[in-house]
Coordinates of N, CA and C in Angstrom, one line a residue:
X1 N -19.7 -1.7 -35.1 CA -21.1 -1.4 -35.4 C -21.9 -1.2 -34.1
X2 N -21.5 -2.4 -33.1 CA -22.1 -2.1 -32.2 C -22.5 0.1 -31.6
X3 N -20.9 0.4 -30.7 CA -20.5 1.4 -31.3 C -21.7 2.8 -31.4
X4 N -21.3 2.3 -32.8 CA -22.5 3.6 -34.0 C -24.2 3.0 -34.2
X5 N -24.4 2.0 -33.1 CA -25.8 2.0 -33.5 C -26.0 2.2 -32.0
X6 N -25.4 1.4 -30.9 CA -26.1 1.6 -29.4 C -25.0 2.1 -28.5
X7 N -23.4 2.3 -29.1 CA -23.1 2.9 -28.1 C -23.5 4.3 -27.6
X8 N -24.3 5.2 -27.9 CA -24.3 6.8 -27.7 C -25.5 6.4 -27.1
X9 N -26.2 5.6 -26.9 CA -27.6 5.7 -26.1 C -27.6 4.7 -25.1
X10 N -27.2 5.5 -23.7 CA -27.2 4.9 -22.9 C -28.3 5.1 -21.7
X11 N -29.5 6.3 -21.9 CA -30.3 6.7 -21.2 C -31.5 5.4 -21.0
X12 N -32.0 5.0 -19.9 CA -33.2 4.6 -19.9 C -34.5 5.6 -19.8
X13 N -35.7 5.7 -20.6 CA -36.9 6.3 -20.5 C -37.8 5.7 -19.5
X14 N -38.4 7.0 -18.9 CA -39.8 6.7 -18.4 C -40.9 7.3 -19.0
X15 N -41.4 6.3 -19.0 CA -43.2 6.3 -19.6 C -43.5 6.9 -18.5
X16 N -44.8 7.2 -18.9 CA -46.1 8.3 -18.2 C -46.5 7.5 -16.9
X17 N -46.6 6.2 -17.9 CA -47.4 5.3 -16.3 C -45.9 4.6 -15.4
X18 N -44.8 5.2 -15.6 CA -44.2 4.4 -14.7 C -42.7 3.5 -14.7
X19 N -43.0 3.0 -16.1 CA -42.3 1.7 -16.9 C -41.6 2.4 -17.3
X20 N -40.1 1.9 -16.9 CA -38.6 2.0 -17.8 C -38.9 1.5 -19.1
X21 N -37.6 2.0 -20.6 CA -37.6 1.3 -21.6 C -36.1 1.7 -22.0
X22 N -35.7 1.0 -22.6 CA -34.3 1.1 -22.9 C -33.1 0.2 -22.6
X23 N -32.1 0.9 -22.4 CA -31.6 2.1 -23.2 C -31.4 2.2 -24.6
X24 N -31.9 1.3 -25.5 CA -31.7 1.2 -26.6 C -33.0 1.1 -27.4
X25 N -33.6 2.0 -28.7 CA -34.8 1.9 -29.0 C -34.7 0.8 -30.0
X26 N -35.8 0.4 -30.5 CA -36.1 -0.7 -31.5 C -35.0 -0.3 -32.8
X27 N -35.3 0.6 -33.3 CA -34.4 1.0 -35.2 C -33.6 1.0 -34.4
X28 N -32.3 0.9 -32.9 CA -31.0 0.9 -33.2 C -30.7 -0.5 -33.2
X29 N -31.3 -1.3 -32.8 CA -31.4 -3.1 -32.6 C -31.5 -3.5 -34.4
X30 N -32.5 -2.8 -34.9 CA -33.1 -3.3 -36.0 C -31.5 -2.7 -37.2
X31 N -30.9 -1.5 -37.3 CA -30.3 -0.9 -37.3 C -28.9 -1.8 -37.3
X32 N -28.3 -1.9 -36.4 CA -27.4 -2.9 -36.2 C -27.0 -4.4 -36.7
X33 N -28.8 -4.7 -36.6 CA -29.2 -6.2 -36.9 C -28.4 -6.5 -38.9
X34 N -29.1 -5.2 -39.2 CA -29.2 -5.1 -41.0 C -27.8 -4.7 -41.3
X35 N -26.9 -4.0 -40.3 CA -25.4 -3.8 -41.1 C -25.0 -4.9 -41.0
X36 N -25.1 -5.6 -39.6 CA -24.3 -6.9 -39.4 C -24.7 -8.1 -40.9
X37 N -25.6 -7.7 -41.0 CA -26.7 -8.9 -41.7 C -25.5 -9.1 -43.0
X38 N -25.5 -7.9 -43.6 CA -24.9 -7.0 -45.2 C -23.3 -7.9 -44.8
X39 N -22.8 -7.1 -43.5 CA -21.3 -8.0 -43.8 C -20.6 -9.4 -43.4
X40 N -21.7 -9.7 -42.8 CA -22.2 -11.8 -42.9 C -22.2 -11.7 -44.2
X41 N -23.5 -11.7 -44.8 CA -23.6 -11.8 -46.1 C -22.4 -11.8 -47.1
X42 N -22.0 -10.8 -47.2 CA -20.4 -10.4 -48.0 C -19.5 -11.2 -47.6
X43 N -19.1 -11.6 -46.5 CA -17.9 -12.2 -46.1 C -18.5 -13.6 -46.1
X44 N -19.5 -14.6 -46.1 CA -19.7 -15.8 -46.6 C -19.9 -15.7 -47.9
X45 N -20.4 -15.2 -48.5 CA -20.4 -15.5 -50.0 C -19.2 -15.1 -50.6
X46 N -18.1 -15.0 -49.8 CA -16.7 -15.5 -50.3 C -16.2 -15.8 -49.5
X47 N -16.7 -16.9 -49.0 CA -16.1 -17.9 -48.7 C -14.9 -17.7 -47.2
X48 N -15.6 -16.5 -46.4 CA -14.5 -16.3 -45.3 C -15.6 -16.7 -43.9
X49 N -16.1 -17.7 -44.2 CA -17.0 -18.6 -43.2 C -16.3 -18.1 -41.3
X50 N -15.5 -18.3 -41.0 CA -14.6 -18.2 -40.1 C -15.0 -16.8 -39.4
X51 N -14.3 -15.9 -40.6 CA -14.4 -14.6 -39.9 C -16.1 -13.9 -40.0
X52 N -17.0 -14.7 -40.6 CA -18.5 -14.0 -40.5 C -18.7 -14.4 -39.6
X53 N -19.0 -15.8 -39.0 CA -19.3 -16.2 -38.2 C -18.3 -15.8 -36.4
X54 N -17.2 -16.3 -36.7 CA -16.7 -15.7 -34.8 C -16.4 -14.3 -35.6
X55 N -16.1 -13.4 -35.9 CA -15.6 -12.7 -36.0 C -16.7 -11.5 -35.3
X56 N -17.6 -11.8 -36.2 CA -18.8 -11.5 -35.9 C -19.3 -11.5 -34.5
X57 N -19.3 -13.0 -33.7 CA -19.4 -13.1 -32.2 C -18.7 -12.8 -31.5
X58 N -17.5 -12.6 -31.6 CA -16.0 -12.2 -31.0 C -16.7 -10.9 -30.7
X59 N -16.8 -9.7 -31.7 CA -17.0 -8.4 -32.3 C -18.0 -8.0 -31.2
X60 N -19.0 -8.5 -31.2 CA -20.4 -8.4 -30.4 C -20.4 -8.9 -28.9
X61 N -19.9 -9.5 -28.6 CA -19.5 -10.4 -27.7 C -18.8 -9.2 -26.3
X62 N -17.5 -8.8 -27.5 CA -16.9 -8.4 -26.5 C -17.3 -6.7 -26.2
X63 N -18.0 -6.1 -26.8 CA -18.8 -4.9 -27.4 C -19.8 -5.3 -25.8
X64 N -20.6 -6.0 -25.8 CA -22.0 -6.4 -24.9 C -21.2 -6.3 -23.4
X65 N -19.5 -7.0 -23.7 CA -19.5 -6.7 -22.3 C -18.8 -6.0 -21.6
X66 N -17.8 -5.2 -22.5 CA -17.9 -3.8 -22.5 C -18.7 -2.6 -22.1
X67 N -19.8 -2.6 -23.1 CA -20.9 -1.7 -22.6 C -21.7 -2.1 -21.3
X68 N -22.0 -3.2 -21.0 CA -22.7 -4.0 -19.7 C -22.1 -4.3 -18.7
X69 N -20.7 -4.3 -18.5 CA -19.5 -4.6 -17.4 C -20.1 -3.6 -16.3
X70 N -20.4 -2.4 -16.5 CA -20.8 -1.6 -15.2 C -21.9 -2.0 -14.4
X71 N -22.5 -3.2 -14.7 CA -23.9 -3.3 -13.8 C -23.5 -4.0 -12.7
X72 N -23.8 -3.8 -11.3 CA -23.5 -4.0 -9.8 C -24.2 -5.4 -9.9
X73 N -25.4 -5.8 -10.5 CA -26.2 -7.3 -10.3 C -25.2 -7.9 -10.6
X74 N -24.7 -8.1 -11.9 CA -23.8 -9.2 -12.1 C -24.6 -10.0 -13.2
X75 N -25.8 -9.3 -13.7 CA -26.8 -10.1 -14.6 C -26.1 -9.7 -15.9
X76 N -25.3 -9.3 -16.0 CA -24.8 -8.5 -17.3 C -24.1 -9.8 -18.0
X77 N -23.4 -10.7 -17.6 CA -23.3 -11.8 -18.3 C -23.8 -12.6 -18.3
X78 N -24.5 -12.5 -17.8 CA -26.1 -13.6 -18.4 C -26.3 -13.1 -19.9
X79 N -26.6 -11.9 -19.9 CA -27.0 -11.0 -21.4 C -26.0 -11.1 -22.3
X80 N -24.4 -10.8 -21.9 CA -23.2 -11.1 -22.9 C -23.1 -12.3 -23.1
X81 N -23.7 -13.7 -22.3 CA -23.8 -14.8 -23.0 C -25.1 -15.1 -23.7
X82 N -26.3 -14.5 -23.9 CA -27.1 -14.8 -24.6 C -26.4 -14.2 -26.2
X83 N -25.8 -12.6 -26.1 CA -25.1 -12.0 -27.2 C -24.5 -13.6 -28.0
X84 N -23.8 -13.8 -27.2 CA -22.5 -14.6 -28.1 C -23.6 -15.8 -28.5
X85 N -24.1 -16.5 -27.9 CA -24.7 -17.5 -28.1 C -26.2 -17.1 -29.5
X86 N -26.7 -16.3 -29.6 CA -27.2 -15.7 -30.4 C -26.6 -15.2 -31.6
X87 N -25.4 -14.2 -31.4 CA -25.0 -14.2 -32.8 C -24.3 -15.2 -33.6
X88 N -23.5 -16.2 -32.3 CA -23.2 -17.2 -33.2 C -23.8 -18.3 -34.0
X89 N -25.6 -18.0 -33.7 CA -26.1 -19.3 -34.3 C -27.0 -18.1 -35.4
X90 N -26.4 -17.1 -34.8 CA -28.0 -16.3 -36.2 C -26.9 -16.1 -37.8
X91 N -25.3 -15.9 -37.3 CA -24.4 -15.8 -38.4 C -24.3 -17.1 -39.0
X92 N -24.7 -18.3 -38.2 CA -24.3 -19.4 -38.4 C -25.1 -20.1 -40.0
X93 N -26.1 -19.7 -39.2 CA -27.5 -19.8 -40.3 C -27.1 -18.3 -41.9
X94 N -27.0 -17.2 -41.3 CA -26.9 -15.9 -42.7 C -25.3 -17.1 -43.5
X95 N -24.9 -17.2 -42.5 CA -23.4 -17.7 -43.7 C -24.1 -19.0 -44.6
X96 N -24.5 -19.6 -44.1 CA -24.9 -21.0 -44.7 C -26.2 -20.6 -45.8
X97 N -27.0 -19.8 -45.6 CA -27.7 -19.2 -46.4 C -26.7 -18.5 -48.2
X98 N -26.3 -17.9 -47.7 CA -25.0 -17.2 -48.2 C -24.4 -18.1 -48.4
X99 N -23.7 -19.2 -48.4 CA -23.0 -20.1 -49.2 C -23.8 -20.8 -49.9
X100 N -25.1 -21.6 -49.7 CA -26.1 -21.9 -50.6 C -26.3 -21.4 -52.0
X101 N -26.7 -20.0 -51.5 CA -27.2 -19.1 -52.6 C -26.2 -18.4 -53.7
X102 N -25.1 -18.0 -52.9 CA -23.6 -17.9 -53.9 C -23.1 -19.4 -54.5
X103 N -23.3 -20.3 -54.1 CA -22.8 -21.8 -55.0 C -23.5 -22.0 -55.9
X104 N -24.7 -21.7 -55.8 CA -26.2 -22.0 -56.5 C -26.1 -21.1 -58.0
X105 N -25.3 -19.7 -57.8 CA -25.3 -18.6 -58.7 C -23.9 -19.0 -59.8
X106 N -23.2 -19.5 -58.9 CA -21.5 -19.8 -59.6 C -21.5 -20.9 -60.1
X107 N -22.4 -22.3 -60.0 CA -22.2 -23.4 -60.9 C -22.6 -23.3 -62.1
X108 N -22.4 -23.7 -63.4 CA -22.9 -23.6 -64.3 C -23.7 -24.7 -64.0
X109 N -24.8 -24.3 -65.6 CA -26.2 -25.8 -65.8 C -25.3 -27.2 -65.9
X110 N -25.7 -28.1 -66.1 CA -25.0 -29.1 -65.8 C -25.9 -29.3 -67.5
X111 N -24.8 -29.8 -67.9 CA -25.1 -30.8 -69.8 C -25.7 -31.9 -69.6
X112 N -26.7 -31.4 -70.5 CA -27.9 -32.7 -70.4 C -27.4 -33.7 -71.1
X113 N -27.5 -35.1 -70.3 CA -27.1 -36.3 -71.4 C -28.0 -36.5 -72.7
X114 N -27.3 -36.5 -73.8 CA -28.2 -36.8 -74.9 C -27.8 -38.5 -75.5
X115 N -28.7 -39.7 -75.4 CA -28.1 -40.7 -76.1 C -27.9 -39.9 -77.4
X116 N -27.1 -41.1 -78.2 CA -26.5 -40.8 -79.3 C -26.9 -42.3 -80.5

């Protein structure tokens, strides 16, 4: 996913007054955010906890430093550790959300005690 939302945009812009932006606009962040979101979602609410979560940071992780490996600072894994450290706590939370909400749908009511 990474890929198909920020790999093809790798230009930085300049504004009028000066200021870099980029290389990535907002909808391809926002973009990415929402597919990832859909197959967290999917894959915890059955129950494959494991692969939403690292699978997911693994995925992103190794994508960030990939794409970022070429920078001469060396600040590039500062950023591939915010990646990993970020998606693993933002899947961490969609999966547990997602197992909540799928357990909550699959129990049945529970039988009300009636004395007798």
């Amino acid at each position: 996913m990474w890929a198909a939302w920020l790999g093809w945009d790798q230009q930085y812009d300049v504004q009028p007054d000066g200021t870099m932006t980029g290389p990535y606009e907002t909808w391809q962040v926002i973009g990415l955010v929402l597919t990832l979101l859909v197959a967290v979602y999917w894959a915890a609410s059955r129950r494959y906890f494991v692969g939403a979560v690292l699978g997911t940071t693994a995925g992103l992780t190794v994508a960030a430093f990939y794409d970022w490996s070429d920078d001469d600072s060396g600040l590039f894994a500062v950023g591939v550790g915010l990646v990993m450290m970020g998606s693993f706590a933002a899947t961490a939370v969609v999966s547990a959300v997602a197992a909540a909400v799928t357990d909550h749908r699959q129990r049945p009511p529970a039988a009300h005690y009636r004395p007798s």
